[in-house]
Short mmCIF file of C-alpha atoms and ligand atoms in Angstrom, two decimals:
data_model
loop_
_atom_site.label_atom_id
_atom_site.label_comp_id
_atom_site.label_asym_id
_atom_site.label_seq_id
_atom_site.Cartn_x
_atom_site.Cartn_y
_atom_site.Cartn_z
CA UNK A 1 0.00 0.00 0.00
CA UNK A 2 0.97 3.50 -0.88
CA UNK A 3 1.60 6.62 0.39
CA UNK A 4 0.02 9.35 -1.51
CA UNK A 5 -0.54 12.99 -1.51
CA UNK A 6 -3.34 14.36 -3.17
CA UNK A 7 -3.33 18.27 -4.28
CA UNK A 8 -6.93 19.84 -4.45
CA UNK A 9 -9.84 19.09 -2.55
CA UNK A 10 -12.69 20.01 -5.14
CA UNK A 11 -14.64 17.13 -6.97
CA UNK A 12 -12.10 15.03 -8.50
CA UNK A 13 -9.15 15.60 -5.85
CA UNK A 14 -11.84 14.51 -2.96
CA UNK A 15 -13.15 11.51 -4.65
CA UNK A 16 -9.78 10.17 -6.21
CA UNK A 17 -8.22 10.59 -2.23
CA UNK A 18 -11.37 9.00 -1.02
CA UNK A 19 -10.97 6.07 -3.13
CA UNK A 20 -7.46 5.69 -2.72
CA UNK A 21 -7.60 5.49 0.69
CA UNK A 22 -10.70 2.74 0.23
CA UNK A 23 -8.26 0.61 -1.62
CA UNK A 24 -6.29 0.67 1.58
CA UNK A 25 -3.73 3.42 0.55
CA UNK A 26 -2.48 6.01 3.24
CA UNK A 27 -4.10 9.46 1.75
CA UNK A 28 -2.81 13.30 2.59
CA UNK A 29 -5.20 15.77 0.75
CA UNK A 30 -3.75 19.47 0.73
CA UNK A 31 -5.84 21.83 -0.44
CA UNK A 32 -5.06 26.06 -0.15
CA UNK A 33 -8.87 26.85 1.27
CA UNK A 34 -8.69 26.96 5.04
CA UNK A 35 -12.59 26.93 4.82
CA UNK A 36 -12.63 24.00 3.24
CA UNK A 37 -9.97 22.32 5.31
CA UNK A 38 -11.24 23.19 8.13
CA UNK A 39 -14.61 21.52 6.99
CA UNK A 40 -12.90 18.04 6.25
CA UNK A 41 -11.47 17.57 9.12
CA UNK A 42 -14.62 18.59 11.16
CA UNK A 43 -16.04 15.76 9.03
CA UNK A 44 -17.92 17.65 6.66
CA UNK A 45 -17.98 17.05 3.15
CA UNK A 46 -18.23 20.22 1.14
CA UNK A 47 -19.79 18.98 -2.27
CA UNK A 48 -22.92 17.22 -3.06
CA UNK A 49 -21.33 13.85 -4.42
CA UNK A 50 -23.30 10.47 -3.81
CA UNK A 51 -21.51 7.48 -1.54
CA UNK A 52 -18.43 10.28 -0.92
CA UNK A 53 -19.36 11.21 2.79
CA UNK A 54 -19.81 7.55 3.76
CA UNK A 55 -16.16 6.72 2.04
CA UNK A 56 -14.52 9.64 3.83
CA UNK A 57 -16.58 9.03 6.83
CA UNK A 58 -15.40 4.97 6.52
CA UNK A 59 -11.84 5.91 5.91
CA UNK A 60 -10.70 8.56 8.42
CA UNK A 61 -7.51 6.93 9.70
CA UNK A 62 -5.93 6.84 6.57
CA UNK A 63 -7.26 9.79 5.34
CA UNK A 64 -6.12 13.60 6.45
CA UNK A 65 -6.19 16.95 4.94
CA UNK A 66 -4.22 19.49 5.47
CA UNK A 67 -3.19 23.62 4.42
CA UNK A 68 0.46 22.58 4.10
CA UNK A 69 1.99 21.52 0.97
CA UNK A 70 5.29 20.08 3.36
CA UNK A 71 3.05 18.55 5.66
CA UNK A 72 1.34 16.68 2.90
CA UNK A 73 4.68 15.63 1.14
CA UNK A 74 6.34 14.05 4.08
CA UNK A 75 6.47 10.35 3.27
CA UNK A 76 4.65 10.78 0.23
CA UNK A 77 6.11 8.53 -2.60
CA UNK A 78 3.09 9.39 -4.90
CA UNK A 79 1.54 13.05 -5.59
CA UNK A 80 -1.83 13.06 -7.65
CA UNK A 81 -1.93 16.86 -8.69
CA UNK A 82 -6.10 17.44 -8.75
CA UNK A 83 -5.85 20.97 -9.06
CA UNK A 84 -8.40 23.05 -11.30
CA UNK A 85 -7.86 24.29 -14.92
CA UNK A 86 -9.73 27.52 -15.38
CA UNK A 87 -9.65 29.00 -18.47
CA UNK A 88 -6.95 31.84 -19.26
CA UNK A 89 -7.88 35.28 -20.55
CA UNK A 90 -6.89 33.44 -23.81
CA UNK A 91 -8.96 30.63 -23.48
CA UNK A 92 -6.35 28.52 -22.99
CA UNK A 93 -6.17 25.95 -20.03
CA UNK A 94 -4.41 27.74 -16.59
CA UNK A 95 -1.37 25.79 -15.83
CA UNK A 96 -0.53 28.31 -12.94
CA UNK A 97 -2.47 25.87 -9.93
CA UNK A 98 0.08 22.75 -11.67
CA UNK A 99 3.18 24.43 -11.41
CA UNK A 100 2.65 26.00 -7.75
CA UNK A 101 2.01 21.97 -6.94
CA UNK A 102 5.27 21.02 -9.46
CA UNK A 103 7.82 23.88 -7.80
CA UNK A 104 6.54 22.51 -4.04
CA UNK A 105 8.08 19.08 -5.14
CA UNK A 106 11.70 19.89 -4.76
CA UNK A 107 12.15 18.84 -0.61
CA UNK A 108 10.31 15.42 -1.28
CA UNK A 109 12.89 13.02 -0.63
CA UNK A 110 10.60 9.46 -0.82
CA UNK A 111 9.06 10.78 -3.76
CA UNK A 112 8.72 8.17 -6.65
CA UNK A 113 6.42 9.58 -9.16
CA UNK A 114 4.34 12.75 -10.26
CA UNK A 115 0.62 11.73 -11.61
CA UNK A 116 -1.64 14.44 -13.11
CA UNK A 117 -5.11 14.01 -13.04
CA UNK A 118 -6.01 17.56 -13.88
CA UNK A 119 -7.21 17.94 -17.09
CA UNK A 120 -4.38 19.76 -19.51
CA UNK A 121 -3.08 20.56 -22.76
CA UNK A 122 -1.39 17.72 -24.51
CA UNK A 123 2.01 18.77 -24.13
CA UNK A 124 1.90 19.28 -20.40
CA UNK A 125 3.38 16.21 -19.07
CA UNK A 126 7.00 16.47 -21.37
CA UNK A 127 6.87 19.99 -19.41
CA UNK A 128 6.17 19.26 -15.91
CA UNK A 129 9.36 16.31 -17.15
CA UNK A 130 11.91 18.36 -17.93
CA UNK A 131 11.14 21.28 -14.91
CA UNK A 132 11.42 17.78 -12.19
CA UNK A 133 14.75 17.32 -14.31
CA UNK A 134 15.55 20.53 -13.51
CA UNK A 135 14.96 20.46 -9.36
CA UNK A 136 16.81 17.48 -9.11
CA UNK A 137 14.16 14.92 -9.37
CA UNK A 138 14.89 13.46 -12.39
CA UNK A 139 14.56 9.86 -10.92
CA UNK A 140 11.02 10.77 -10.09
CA UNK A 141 8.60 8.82 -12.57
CA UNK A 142 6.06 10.63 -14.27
CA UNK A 143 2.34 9.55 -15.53
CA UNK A 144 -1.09 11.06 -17.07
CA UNK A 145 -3.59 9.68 -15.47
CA UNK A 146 -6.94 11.41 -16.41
CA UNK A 147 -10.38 10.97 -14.79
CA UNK A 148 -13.57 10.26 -17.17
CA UNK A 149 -15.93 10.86 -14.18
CA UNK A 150 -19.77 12.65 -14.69
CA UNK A 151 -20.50 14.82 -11.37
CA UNK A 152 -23.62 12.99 -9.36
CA UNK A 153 -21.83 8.98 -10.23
CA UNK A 154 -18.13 9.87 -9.83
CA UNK A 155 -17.52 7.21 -6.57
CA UNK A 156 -19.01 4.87 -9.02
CA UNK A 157 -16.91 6.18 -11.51
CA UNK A 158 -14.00 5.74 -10.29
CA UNK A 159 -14.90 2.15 -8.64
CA UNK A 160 -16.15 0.55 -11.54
CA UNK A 161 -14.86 2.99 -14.60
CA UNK A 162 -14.93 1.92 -18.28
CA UNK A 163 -11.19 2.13 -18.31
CA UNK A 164 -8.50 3.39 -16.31
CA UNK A 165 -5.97 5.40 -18.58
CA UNK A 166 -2.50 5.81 -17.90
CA UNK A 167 0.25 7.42 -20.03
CA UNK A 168 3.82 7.28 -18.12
CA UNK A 169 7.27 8.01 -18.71
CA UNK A 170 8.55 4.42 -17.88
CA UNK A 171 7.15 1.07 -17.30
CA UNK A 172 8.20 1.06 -13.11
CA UNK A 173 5.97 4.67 -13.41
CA UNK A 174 3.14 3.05 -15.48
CA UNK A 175 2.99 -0.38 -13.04
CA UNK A 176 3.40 1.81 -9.66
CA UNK A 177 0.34 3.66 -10.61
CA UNK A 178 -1.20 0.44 -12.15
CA UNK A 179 -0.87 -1.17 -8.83
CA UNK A 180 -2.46 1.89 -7.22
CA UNK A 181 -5.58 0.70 -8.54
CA UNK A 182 -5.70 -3.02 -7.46
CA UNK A 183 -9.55 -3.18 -6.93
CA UNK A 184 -10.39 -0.69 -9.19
CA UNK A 185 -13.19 -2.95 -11.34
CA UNK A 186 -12.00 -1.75 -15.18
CA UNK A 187 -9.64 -2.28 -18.05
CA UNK A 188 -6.49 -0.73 -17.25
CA UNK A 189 -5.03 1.32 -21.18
CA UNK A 190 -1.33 2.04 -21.12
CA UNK A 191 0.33 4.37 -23.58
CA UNK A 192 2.35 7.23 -23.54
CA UNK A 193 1.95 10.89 -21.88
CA UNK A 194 0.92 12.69 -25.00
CA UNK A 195 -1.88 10.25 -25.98
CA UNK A 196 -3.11 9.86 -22.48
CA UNK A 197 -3.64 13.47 -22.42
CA UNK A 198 -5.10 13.44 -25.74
CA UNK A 199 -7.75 10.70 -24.62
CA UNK A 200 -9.18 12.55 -22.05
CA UNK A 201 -9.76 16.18 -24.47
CA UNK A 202 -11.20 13.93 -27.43
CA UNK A 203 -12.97 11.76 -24.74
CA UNK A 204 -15.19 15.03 -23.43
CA UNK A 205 -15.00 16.37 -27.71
CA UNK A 206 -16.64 13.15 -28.57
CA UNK A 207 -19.70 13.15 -25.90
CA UNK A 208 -20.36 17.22 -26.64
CA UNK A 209 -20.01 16.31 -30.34
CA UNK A 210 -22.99 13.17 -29.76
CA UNK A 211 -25.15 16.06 -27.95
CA UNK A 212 -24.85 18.57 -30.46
CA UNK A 213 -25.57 16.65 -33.28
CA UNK A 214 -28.39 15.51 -31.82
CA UNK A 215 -29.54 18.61 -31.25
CA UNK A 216 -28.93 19.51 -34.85
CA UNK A 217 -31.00 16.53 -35.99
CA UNK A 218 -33.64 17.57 -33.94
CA UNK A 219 -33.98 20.94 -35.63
CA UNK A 220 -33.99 18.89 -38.56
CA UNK A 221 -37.29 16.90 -36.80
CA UNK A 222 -39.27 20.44 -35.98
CA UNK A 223 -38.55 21.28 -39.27
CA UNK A 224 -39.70 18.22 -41.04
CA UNK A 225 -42.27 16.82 -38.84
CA UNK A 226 -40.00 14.14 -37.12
CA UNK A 227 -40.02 13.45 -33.45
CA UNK A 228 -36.62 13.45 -32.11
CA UNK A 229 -36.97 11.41 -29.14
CA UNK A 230 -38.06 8.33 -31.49
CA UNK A 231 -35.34 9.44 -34.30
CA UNK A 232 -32.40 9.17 -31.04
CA UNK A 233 -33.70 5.84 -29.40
CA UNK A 234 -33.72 4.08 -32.76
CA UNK A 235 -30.37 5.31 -34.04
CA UNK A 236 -29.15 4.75 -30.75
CA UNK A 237 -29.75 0.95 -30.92
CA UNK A 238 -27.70 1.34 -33.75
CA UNK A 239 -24.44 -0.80 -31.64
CA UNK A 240 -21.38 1.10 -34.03
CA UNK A 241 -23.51 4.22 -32.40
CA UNK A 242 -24.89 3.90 -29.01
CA UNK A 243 -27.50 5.09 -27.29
CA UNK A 244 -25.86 7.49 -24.75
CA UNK A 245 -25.68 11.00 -24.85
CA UNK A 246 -28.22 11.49 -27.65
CA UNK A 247 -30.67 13.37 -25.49
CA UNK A 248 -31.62 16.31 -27.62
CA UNK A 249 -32.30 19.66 -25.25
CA UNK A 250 -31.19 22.80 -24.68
CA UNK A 251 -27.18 21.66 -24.84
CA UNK A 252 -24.83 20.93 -22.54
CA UNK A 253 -22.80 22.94 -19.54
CA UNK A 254 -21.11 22.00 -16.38
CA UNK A 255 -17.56 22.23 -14.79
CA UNK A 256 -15.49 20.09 -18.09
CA UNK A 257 -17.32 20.53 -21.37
CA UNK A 258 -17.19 24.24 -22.14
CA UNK A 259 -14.12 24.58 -20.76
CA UNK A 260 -12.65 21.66 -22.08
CA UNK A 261 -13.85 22.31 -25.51
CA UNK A 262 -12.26 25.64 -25.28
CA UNK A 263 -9.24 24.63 -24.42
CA UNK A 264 -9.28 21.74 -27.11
CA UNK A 265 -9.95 24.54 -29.88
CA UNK A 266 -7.08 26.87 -28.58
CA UNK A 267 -4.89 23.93 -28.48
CA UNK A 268 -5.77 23.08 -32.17
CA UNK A 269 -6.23 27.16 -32.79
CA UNK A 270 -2.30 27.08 -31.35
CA UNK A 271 -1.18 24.96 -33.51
CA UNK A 272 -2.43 26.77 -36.30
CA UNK A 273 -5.03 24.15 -37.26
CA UNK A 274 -9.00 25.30 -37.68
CA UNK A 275 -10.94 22.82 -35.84
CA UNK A 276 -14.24 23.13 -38.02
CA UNK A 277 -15.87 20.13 -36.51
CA UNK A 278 -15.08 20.85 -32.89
CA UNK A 279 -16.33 24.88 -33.37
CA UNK A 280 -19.88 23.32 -35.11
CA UNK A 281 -19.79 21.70 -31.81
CA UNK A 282 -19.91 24.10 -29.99
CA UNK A 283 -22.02 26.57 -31.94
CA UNK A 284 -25.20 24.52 -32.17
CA UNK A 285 -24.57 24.38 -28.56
CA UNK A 286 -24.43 28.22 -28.05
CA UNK A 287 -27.65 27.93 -30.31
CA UNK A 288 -29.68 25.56 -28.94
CA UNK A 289 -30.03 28.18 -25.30
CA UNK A 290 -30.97 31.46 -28.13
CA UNK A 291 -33.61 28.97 -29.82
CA UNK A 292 -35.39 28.58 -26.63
CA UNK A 293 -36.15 32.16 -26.18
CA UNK A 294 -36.97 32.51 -29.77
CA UNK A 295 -39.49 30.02 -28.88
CA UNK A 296 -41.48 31.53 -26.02
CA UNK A 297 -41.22 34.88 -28.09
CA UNK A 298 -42.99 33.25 -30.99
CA UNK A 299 -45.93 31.99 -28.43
CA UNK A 300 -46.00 34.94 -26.28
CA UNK A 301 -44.66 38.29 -28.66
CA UNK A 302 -42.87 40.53 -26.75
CA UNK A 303 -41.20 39.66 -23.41
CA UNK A 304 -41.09 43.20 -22.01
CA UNK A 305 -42.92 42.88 -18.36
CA UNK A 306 -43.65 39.19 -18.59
CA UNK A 307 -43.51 36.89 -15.70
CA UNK A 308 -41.12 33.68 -16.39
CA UNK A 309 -40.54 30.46 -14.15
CA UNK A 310 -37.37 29.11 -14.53
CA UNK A 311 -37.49 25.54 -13.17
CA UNK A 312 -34.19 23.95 -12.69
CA UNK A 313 -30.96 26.09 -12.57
CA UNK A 314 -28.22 23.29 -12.24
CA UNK A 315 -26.41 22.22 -15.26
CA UNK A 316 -28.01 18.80 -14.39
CA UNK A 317 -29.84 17.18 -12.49
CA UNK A 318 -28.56 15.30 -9.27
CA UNK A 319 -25.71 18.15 -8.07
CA UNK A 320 -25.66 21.65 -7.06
CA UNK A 321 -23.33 23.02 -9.40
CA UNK A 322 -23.93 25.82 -11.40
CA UNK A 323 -20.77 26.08 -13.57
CA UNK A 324 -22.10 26.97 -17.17
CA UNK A 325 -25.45 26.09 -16.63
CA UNK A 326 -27.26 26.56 -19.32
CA UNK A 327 -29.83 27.91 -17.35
CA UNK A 328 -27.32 30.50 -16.61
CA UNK A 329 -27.60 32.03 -19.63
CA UNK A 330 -31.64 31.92 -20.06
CA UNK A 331 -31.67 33.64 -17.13
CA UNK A 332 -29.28 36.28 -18.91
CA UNK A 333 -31.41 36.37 -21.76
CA UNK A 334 -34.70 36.21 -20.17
CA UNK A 335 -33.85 39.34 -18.39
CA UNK A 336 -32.55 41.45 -21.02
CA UNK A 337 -35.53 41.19 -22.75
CA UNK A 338 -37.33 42.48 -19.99
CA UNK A 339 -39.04 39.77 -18.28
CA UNK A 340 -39.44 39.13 -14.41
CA UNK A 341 -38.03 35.49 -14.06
CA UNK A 342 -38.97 33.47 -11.18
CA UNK A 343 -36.88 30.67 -10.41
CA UNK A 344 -37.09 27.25 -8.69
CA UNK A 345 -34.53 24.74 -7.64
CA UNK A 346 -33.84 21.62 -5.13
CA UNK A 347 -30.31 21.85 -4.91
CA UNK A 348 -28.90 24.87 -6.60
CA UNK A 349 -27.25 27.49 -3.91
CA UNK A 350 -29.45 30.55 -2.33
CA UNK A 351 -26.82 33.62 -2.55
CA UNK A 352 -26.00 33.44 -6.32
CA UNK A 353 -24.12 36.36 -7.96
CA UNK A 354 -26.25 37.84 -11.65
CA UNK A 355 -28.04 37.13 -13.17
CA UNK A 356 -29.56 35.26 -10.23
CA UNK A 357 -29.53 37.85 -7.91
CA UNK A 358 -32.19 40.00 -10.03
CA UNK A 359 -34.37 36.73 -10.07
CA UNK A 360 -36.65 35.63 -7.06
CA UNK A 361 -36.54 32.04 -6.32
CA UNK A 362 -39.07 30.14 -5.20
CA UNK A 363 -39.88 26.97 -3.00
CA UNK A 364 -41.33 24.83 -4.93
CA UNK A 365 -42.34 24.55 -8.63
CA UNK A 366 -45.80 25.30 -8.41
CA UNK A 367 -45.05 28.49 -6.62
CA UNK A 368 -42.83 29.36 -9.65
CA UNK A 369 -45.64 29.00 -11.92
CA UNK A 370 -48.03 31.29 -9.93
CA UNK A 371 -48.69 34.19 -12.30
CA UNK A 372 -46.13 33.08 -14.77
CA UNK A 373 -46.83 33.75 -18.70
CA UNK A 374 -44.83 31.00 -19.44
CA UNK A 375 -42.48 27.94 -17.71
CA UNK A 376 -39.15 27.17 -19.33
CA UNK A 377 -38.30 23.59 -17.90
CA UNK A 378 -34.80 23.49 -17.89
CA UNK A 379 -32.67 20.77 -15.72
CA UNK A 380 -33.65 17.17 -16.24
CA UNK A 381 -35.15 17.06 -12.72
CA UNK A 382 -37.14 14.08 -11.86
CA UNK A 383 -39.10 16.24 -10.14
CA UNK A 384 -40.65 17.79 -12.66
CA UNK A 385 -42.19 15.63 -13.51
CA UNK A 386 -44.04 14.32 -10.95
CA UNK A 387 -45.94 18.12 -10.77
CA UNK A 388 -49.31 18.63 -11.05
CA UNK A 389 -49.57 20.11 -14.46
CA UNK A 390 -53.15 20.32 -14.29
CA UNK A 391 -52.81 22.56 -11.07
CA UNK A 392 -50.02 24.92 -12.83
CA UNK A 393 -52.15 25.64 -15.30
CA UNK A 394 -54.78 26.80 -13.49
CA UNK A 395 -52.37 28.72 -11.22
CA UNK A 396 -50.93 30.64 -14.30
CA UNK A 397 -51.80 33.82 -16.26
CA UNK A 398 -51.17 32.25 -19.35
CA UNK A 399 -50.35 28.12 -20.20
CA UNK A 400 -47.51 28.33 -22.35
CA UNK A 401 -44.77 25.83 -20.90
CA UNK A 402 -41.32 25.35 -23.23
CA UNK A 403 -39.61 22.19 -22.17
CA UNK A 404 -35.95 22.44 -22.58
CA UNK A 405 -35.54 18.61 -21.60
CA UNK A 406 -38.35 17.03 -23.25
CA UNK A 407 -39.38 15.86 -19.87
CA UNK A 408 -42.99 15.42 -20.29
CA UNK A 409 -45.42 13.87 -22.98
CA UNK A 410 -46.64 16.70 -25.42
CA UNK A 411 -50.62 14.91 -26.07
CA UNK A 412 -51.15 15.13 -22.23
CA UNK A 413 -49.77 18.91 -22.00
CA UNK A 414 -51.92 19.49 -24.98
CA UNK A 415 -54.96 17.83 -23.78
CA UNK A 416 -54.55 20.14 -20.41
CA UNK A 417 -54.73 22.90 -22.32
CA UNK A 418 -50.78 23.78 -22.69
CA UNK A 419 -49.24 25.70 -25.69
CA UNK A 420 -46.65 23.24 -25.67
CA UNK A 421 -43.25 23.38 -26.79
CA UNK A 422 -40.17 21.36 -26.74
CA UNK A 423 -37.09 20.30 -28.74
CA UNK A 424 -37.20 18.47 -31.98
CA UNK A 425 -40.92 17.30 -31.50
CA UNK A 426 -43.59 18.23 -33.86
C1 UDX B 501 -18.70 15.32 -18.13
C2 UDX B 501 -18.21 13.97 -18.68
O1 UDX B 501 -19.30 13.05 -18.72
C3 UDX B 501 -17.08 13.43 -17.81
O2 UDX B 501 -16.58 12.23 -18.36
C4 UDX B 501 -15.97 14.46 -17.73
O3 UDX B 501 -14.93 14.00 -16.91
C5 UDX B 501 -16.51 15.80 -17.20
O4 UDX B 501 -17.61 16.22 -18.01
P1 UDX B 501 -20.38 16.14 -16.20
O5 UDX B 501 -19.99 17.52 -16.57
O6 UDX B 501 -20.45 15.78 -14.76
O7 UDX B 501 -19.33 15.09 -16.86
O8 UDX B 501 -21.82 15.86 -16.82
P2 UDX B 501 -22.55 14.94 -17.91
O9 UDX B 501 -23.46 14.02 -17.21
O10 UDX B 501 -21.58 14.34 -18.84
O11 UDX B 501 -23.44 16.04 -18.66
C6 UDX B 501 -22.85 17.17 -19.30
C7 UDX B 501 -23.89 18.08 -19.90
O12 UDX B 501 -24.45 17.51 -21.08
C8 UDX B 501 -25.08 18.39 -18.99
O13 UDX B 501 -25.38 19.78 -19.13
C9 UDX B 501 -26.19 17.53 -19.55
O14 UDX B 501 -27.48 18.07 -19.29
C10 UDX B 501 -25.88 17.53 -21.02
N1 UDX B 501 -26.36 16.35 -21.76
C11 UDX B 501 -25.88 15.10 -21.46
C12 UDX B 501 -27.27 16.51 -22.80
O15 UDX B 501 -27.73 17.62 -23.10
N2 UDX B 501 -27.67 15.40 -23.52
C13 UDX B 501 -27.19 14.15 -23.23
O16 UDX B 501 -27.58 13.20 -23.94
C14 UDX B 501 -26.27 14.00 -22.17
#
């Protein structure tokens, strides 16, 4: 068993040091947020993640967290860097969090290998080589090791992933960080730095690129008389294809796809290459949010002094993060076109900065709808549909609903008296 130290305690640094120290590894999670420290080792686990407070809860003596970067080094032969990628003023991925780890590494005496789970620019890992070279750690291994995991599932994720990718610098690297994952339940792929890097960018390229074209296809449907849902479960049975990620909606958001298709286009921009698929991508995506206000403002003309409910404000359902929600931006939109928007949400956070702020939010969803001229559904909430749609409608001023999720069945909306509107069905 290993001794590890684990940099950033956000989503994936928390649930790859809560594993590890599951498999029966010996875990020190450094993370620069007192706050947050301070939380851990009170107990508390600050995300919403399923199965993550029981593992941390399960695992405490082999599990610590501290504010110093020594403290977490001492007898650490393994250092997972978790740390976040924000984008840079140039859209390109921000390195800065990965070298602050990188330049604490030079008093680590047991160290035997660098892993970075962070997701980066290909290129990244020959870099982070040749500055260990550099401070004298040239006998310090070095591997790629990305994570694939969807906020909401990422225990399970990690557990029991599809594959386990690992790019390294030499085979001891490669079958130290192998071992690491004795009772991990998935294929373990082995290849070099570069390509591990790459897998993880064209990984998140290819899911955003199933969305999107979906979503293009179902503009296709509204315009020819198709219904999308049918169109995406039959191609989707299709084996070569696959039925995942072919729910058409109002397009995707979240912590890794915007950003990580960014990045991907800068690093292709960077290179001098035009990546025409990848910016389709993410234009139909961009799209898909302006086509649902086009929408309500073809049912309901103007939107000056309207009353909107916004229900769901997560980028999906099942977690409390709002990074690029989509809903985000209706909210945006909804508002400069004058409307009052009234919003409605299990998990998202109270004090939210714009455009939240200059929205009221509401307790439940049928409050939302009270005096609303229209309902934009908008996060994949189960709840949603388990409303009464028959009581909304009589509770407001006028039944237009536009579901961004295709959540409910368009006859019964109909037959309650709904202007009804969702994506790719007729
Ligand atoms: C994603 C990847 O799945 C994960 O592998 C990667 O490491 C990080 O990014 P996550 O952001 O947690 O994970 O969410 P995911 O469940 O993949 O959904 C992303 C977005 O796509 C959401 O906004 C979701 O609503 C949307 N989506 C997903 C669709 O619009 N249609 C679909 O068919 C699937």
């Amino acid at each position: 068993m290993a001794n590890i130290a684990v940099f950033g305690a956000g989503y994936i640094g928390l649930v790859t040091a809560a594993c590890l120290a599951d498999l029966g590894h010996t875990v020190a999670v450094r993370d620069i947020q007192q706050d947050r420290v301070d939380r851990l080792r009170a107990g508390e686990v600050p995300i919403h993640e399923p199965g993550l407070g029981e593992l941390i809860a399960r695992n405490t003596e082999r599990l610590t967290f501290t504010l110093n970067a020594d403290d977490a080094l001492a007898g650490a032969e393994i250092v997972y860097i978790c740390v976040d990628t924000p984008p840079t003023m140039a859209g390109d991925a921000d390195l800065s969090r990965v070298w602050s780890v990188v330049n604490s590494l030079k008093g680590a005496t047991d160290l035997r290998a660098v892993v970075v789970k962070s997701t980066v620019p290909v290129g990244t890992g020959a870099r982070v080589r040749s500055v260990l070279n550099e401070a004298g750690l040239a006998h310090v291994g070095y591997a790629a090791n990305p994570e694939f995991t969807a906020e909401g599932r990422a225990v399970a994720d990690f557990m029991t992933p599809d594959r386990v990718v690992i790019g390294g610098s030499d085979e001891a690297t490669v079958q130290l960080i192998a071992d690491l994952h004795r009772g991990v339940d998935g294929p373990v792929e082995i290849m070099d730095v570069a390509s591990a890097e790459m897998v993880k960018l064209a990984s998140n390229a290819a899911l955003m690129t199933k969305i999107s074209f979906m979503n293009e296809i179902a503009v296709l449907c509204e315009l020819t008389g198709a219904d999308v849902e049918l169109v995406a479960h039959a191609v989707g049975l299709d084996h070569r294809i696959g039925g995942h990620f072919l729910q058409a909606g109002i397009g995707w958001g979240g912590s890794c796809f915007p950003k990580d298709s960014e990045a991907l286009k800068q690093l292709a921009s960077n290179t001098g290459h035009h990546p025409q698929l990848l910016n389709a991508v993410i234009e139909v995506n961009n799209l898909q949010k302006r086509r649902a206000i086009q929408k309500l403002k073809q049912a309901l003309g103007s939107l000056e002094g309207t009353q909107i409910a916004l229900l769901g404000m997560t980028f999906k359902p099942g977690t409390d993060d709002m990074r690029e929600s989509p809903s985000t931006v209706l909210a945006a939109r909804l508002l400069a076109e004058g409307a009052k928007v009234r919003c409605w949400d299990p998990l998202a956070a109270q004090d939210l900065a714009e455009p939240w702020a200059s929205t009221t939010r509401h307790d439940s969803p049928l409050e939302a709808v009270t005096g609303a001229d229209a309902v934009i559904l908008a996060t994949a909430w189960p709840e949603l549909r388990e409303v009464s749609w028959e009581q909304a409608h009589g509770l407001m001023r006028r039944p237009v609903v536009f579901d961004g999720r295709n959540l409910l069945d368009p006859p019964a909306m109909r037959t309650l008296g709904f202007t009804y509107m969702s994506v790719g069905r007729a």
